[in-house]
Coordinates of C-alpha atoms in Angstrom, one line a residue:
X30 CA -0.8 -81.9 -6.4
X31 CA 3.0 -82.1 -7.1
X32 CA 5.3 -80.1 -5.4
X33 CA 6.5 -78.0 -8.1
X34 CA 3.0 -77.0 -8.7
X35 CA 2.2 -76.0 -5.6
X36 CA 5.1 -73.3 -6.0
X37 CA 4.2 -72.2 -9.3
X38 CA 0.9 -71.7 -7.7
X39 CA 1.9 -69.7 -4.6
X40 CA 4.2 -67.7 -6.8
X41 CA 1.7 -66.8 -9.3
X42 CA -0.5 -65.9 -6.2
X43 CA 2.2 -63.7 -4.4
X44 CA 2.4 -61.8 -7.8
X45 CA -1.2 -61.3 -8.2
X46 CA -0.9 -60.1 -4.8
X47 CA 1.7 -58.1 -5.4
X48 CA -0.4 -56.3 -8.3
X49 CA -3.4 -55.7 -6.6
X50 CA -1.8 -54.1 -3.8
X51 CA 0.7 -51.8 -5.9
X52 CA -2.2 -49.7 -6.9
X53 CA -3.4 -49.3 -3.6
X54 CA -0.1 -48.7 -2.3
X55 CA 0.0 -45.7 -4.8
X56 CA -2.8 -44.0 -4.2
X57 CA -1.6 -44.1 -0.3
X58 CA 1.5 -42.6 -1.3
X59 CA -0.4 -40.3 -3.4
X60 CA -2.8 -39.2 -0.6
X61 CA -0.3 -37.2 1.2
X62 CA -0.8 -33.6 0.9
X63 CA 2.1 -30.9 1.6
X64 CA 1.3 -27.8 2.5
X65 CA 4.1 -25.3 2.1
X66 CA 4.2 -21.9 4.5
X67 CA 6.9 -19.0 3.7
X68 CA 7.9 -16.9 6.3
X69 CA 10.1 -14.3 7.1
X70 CA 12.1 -15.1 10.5
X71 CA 15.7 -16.0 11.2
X72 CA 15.5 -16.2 15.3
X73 CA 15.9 -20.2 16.2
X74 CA 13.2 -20.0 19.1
X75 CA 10.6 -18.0 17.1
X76 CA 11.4 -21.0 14.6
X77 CA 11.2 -23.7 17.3
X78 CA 7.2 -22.6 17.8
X79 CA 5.9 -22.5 14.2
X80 CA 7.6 -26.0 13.9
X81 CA 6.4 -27.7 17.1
X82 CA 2.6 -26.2 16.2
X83 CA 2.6 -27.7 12.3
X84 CA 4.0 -31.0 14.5
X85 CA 1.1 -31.2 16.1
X86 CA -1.4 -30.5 13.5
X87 CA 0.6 -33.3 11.2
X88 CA -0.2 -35.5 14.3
X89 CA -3.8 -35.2 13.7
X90 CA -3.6 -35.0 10.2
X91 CA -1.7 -37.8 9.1
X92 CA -2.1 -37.0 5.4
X93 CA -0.8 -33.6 5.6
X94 CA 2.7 -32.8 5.4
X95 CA 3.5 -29.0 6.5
X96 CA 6.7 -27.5 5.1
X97 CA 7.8 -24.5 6.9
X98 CA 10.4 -22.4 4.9
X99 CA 11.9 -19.2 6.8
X100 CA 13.6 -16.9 5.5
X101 CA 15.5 -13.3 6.2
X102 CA 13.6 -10.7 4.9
X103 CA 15.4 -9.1 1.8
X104 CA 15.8 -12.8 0.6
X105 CA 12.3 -13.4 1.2
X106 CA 10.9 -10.3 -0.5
X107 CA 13.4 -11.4 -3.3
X108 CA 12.4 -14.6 -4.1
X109 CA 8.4 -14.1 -3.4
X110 CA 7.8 -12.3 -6.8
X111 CA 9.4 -15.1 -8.5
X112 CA 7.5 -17.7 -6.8
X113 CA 4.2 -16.1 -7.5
X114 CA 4.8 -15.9 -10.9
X115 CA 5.4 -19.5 -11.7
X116 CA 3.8 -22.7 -10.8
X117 CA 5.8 -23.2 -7.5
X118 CA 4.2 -20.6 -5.1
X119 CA 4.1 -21.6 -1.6
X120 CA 0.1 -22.4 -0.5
X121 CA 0.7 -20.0 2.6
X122 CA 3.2 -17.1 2.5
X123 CA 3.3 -14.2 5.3
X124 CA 2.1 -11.2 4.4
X125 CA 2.3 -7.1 5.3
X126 CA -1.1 -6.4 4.0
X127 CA -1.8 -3.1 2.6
X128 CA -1.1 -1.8 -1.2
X129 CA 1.6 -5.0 -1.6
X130 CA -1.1 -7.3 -1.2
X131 CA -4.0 -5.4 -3.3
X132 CA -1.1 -5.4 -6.5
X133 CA -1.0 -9.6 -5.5
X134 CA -4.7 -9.7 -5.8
X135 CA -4.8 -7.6 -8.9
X136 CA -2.1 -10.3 -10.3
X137 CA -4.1 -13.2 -9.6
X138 CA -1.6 -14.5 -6.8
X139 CA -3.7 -14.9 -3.7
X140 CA -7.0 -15.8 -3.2
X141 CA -10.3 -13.5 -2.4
X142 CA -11.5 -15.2 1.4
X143 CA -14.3 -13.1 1.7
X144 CA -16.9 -15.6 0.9
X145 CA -14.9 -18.1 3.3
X146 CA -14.5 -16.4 6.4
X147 CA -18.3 -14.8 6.1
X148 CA -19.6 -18.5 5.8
X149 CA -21.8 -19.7 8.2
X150 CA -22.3 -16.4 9.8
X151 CA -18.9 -15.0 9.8
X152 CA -17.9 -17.7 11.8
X153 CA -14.4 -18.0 11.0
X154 CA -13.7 -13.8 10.9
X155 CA -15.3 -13.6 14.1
X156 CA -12.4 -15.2 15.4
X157 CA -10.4 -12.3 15.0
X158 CA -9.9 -8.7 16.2
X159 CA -11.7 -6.3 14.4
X160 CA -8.7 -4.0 13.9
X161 CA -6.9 -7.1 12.7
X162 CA -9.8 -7.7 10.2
X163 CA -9.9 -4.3 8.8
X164 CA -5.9 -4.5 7.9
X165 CA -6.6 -7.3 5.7
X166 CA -9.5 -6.3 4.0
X167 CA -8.9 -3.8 1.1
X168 CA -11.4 -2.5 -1.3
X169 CA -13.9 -4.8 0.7
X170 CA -12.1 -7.9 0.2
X171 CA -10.5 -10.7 2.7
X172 CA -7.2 -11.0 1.0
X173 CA -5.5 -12.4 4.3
X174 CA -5.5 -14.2 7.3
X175 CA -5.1 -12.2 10.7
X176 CA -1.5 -13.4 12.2
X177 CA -0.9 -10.2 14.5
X178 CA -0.6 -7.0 15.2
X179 CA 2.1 -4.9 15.1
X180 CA 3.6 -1.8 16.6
X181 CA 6.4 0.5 16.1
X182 CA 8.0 1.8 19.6
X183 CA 11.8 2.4 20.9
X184 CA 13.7 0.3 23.3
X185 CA 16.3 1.4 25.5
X186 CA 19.6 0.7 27.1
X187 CA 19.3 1.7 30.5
X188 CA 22.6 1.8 31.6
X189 CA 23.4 4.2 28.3
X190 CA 21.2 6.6 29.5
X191 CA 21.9 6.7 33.0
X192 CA 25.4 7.2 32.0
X193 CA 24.6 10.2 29.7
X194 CA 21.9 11.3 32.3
X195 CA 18.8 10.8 30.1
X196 CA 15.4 10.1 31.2
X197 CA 13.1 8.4 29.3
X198 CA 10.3 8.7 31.3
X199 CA 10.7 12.5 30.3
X200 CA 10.8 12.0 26.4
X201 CA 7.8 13.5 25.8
X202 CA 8.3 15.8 22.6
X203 CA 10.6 15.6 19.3
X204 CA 12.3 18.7 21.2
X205 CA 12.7 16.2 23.9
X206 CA 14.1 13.2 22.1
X207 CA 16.7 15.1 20.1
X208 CA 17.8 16.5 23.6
X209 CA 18.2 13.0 24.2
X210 CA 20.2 12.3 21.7
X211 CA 22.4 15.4 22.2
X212 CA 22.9 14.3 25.8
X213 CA 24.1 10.4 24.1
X214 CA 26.3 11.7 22.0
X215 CA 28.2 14.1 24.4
X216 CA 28.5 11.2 26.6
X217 CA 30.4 9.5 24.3
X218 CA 27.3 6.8 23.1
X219 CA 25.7 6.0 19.8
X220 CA 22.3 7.0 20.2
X221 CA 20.8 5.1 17.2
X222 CA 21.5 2.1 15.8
X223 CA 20.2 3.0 12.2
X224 CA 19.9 0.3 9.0
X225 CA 20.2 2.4 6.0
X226 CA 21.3 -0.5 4.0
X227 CA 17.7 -1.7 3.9
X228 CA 16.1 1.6 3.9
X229 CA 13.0 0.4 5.3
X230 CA 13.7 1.0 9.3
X231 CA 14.5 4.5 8.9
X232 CA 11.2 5.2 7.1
X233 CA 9.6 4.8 10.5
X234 CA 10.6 8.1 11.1
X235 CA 9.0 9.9 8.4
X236 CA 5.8 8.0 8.9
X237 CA 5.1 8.5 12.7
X238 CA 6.6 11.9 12.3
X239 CA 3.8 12.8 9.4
X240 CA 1.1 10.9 12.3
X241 CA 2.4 12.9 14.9
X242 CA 1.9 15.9 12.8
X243 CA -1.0 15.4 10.4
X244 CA -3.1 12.9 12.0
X245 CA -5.4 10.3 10.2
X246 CA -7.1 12.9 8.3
X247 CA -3.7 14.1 6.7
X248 CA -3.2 10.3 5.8
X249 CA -6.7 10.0 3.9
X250 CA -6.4 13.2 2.3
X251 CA -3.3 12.2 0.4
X252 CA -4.4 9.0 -0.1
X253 CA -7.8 10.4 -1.9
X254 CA -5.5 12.7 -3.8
X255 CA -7.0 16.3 -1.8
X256 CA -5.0 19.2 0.1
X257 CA -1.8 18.7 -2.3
X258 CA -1.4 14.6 -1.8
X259 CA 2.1 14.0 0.3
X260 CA 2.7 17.5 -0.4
X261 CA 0.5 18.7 2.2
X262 CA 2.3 20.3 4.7
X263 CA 2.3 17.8 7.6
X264 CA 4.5 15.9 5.6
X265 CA 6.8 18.4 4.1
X266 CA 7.4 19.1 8.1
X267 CA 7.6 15.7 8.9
X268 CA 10.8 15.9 6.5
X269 CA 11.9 18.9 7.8
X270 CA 11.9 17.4 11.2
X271 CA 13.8 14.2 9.8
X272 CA 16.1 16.7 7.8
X273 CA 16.9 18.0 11.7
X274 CA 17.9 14.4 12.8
X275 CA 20.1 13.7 10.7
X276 CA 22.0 16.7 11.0
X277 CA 23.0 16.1 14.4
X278 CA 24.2 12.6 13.2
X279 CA 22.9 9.8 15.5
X280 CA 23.5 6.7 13.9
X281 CA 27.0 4.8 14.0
X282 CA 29.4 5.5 11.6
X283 CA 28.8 3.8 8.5
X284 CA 24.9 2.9 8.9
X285 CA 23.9 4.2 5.4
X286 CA 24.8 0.2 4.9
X287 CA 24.0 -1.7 7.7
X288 CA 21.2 -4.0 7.8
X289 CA 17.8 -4.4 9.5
X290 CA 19.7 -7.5 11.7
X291 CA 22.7 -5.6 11.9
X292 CA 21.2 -2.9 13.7
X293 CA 19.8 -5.8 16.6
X294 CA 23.3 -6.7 16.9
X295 CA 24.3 -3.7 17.6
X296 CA 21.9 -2.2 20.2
X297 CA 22.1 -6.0 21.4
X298 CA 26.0 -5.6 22.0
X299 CA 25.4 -2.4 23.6
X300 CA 26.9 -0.2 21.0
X301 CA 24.0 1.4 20.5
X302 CA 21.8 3.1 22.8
X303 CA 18.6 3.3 20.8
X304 CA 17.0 1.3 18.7
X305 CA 13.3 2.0 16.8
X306 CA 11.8 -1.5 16.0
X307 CA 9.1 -3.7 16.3
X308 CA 7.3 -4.3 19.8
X309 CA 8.8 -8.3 19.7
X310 CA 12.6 -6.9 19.5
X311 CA 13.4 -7.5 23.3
X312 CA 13.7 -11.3 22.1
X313 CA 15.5 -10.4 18.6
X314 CA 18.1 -8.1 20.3
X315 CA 19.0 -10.9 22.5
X316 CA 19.4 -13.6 19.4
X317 CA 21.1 -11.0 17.3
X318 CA 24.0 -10.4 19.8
X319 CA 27.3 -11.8 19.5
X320 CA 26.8 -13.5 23.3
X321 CA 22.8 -15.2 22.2
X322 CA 21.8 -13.0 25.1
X323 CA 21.8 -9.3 24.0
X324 CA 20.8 -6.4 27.1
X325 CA 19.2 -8.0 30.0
X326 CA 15.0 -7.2 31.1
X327 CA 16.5 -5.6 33.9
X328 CA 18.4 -2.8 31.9
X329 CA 16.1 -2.9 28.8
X330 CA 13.1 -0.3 28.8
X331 CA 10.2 1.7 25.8
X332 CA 9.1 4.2 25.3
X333 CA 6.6 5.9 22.9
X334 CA 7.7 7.4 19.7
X335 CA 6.7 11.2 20.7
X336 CA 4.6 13.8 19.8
X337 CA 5.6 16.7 18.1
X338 CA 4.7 20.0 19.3
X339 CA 1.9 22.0 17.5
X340 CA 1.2 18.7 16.2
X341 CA -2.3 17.9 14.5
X342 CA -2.2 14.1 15.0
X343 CA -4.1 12.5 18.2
X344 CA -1.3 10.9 20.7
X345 CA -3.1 7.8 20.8
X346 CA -2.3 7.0 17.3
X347 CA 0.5 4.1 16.6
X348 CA 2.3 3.2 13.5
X349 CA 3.2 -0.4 12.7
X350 CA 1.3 -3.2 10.6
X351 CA -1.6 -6.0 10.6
X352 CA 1.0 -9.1 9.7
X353 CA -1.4 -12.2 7.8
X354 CA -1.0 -14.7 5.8
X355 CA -1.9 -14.6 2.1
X356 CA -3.5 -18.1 0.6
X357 CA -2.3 -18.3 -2.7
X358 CA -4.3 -19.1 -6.0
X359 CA -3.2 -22.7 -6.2
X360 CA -3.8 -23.3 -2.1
X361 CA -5.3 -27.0 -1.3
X362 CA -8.7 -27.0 0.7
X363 CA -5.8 -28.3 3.3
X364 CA -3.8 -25.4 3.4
X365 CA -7.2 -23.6 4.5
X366 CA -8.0 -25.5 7.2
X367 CA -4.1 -25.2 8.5
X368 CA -4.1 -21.5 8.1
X369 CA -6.9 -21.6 10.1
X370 CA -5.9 -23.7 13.0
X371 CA -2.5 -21.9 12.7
X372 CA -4.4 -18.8 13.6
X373 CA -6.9 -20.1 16.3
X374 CA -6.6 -19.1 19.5
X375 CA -5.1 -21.6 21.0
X376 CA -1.8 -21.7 18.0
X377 CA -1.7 -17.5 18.7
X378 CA -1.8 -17.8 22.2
X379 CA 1.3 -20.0 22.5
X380 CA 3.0 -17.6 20.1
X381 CA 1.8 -15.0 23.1
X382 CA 3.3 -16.9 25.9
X383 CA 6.7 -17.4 24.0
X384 CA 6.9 -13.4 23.5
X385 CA 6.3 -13.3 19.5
X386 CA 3.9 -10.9 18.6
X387 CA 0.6 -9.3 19.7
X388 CA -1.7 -11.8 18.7
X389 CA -5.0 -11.3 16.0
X390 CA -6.7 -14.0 17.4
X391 CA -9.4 -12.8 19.9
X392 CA -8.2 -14.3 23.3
X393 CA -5.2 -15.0 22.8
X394 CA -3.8 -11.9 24.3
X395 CA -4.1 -13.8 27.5
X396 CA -0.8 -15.7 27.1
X397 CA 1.1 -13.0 26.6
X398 CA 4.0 -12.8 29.7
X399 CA 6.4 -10.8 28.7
X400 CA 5.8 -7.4 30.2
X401 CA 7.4 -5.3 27.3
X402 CA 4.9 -7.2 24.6
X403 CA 2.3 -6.8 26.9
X404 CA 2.7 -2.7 27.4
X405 CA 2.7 -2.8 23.6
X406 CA -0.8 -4.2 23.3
X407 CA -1.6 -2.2 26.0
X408 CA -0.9 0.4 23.9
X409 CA -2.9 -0.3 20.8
X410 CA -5.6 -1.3 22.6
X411 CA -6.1 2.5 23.6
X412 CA -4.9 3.3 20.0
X413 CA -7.5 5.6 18.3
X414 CA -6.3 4.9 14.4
X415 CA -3.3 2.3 13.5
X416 CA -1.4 3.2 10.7
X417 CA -0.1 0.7 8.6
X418 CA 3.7 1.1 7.5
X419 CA 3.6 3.2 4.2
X420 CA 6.3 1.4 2.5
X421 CA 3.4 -1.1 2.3
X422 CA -0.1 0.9 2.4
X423 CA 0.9 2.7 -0.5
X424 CA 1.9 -0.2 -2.4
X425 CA 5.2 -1.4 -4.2
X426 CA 6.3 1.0 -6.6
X427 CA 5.2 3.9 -4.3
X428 CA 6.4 2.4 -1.3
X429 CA 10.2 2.4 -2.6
X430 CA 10.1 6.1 -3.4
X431 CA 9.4 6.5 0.4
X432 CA 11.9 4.4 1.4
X433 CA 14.9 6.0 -1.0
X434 CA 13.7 9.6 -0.6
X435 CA 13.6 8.9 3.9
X436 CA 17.1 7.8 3.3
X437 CA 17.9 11.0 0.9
X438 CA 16.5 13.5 3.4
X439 CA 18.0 12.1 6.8
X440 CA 21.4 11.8 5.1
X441 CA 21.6 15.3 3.7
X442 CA 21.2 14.4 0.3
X443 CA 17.8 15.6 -0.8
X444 CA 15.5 18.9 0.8
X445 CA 12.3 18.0 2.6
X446 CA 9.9 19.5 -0.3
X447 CA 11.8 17.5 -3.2
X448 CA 11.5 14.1 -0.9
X449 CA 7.5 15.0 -0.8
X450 CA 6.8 15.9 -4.5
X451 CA 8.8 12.5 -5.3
X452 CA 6.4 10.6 -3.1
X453 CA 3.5 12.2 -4.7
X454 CA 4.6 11.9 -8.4
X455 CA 4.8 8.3 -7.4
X456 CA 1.6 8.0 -6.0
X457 CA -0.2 9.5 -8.9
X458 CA 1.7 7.4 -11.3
X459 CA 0.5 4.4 -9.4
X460 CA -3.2 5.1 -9.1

């Protein structure tokens, strides 16, 4: 055979080869399967963890890709609606449970995961707490995966109140708190860093107020529409109560627009001396302040939100949320088996040891370290009824009327009675 046919030949041959492995190379390429996750979260460590557990799930699934987006919380609830809507919803998005999620379902955005999680004998639910289970089931339906719990609580600068001569371990009663902040204020301190400009944080308020006062059974009248609905008087008091707060100004000047992370950098700065947040703050204070290091453990201390005197509402009872993740419609079987070894015991309970949250995942409590997260789980676990926040039990539409009527009453521009008829025009309109 010549020469020059021998290179035709081998030509011809590398371009058959060529062809034949194209296709294949394709369908490779093809094979890869992203998952995308949306979460709300802006501090760098929290972010570090998420990233370095999807790392080592990609490293055992070599065909899954997992695409973490985080963002700040009013940009995330913005852009979520929009998301859902089209054909680009993220597989995996985090989640506040309650009447949010139920108006998702009814819109055909997230998956039912009933049938899943009871397979094989309830196998995969069982991995969860059962309180954490009963947040994300509405109307008898699994419309979320457990992440944590969450509780609502104050933190504390102690310095600040030994300088105003305030003892925390003696704020027992409403009667005693607003001595408290009296006592601040004479001396010259903020008592409250407040976020107005997001109207959310100062709902808190309202809502443990109304639990302090009314109890569960004041909560599932209204919600079943008996004893006058929001009307009722525990939470025409609860306003009243608010109404009294306000007037005695304890927020910083200017608070009606500061936002949720503007309030962590200022009790983190120590211009503040109070701050009602979520039981993981000691860690977000710290990566909110202007030096990345916030109030020190040593002069950072909780306390319970406290009862009110005369109360109905059992002391036990805590206020705060059952944080998940929602699957939505268009989720890959891969994004199922991710959310699930993103919530196993063994993802949650490195979450625990970094500080995070109060894990959902039975057994992963054990790697919680931080003493101030730990007193907080402490605390639900001897929690007789958990209230989820109401800007989100009640659902969307309803759950803004709360927040805009809080802000009304605590600012002096709306009376108590008015805020509470609002709320339950709302909520009848809704159902």
């Amino acid at each position: 055979m010549s020469q020059p046919l021998r290179a035709r030949l081998a030509r011809g041959a590398a371009v058959c080869c060529f062809l034949l492995a194209a296709p294949f190379a394709a369908v490779e390429a093809q094979a890869e399967t992203t998952v995308r996750l949306m979460h709300v979260e802006v501090n760098p460590n929290y972010v570090d963890v998420w990233r370095k557990l999807a790392d080592a799930y990609e490293a055992k699934h070599p065909d899954v890709k997992i695409d973490l987006e985080f963002l700040e919380n009013e940009a995330f609830k913005a852009k979520l609606p929009t998301l859902l809507q089209s054909g680009d919803a993220p597989d995996l998005f985090y989640s506040w449970t309650g009447g949010v999620l139920k108006a998702q379902y009814k819109a055909g955005a997230v998956q039912d995961l009933t049938e899943k999680m009871q397979a094989d004998g309830g196998a995969w639910e069982k991995t969860y707490l059962p309180a954490a289970m009963r947040g994300v089931t509405i109307d008898g339906k699994a419309l979320c995966v457990p992440l944590k719990m969450s509780l609502i609580g104050f933190f504390y600068d102690k310095p600040m109140f030994e300088k105003a001569g305030v003892d925390a371990s003696k704020i027992n009663t409403w009667a005693d708190f607003i001595d408290a902040v009296k006592k601040l204020k004479a001396a010259g301190i903020t008592p409250i860093a407040g976020g107005g400009g997001d109207k959310w944080p100062l709902h808190f308020y309202w809502s443990y107020l109304a639990l302090r006062l009314g109890g569960e059974e004041a909560f599932k009248q209204a919600k079943a529409g008996e004893d006058g609905g929001f009307t009722a008087k525990p939470f025409v008091q609860a306003f009243e109560k608010l109404q009294e707060l306000g007037k005695i100004e304890p927020f910083q000047p200017g608070y009606l627009g500061t936002r949720w992370q503007d309030t962590l950098a200022l009790f983190g700065d120590k211009r503040a001396a109070m701050l009602l947040t979520f039981d993981d703050s000691a860690n977000r204070q710290a990566a909110a302040a202007a030096d990345g290091k916030g109030i020190s453990r040593e002069d950072l201390g909780t306390f319970a939100f406290p009862v009110v005197e005369g109360g109905a509402g059992d002391p036990s009872s805590t206020f705060g949320g059952v944080n998940c993740w929602a699957v939505s419609r268009g989720a890959s079987p891969e994004a199922i088996d991710f959310v699930k070894y993103f919530t196993s015991e063994e993802a949650e309970q490195k979450m625990a040891e970094a500080g995070m949250l109060i894990p959902a995942a039975k057994g992963a409590d054990a790697g919680l370290k931080d003493p101030i997260v730990k007193g907080f789980s402490d605390t639900l676990g001897k929690s007789h009824f958990h209230q989820l926040f109401l800007d989100q039990d009640l659902g969307p539409s309803v759950g803004r009327v709360v927040n805009d009527v809080t802000v009304e009453v605590v600012s002096g521009a709306m009376e108590p009675e008015e805020a509470a008829q609002e709320i339950q025009d709302a909520f009848e309109l809704d159902q």
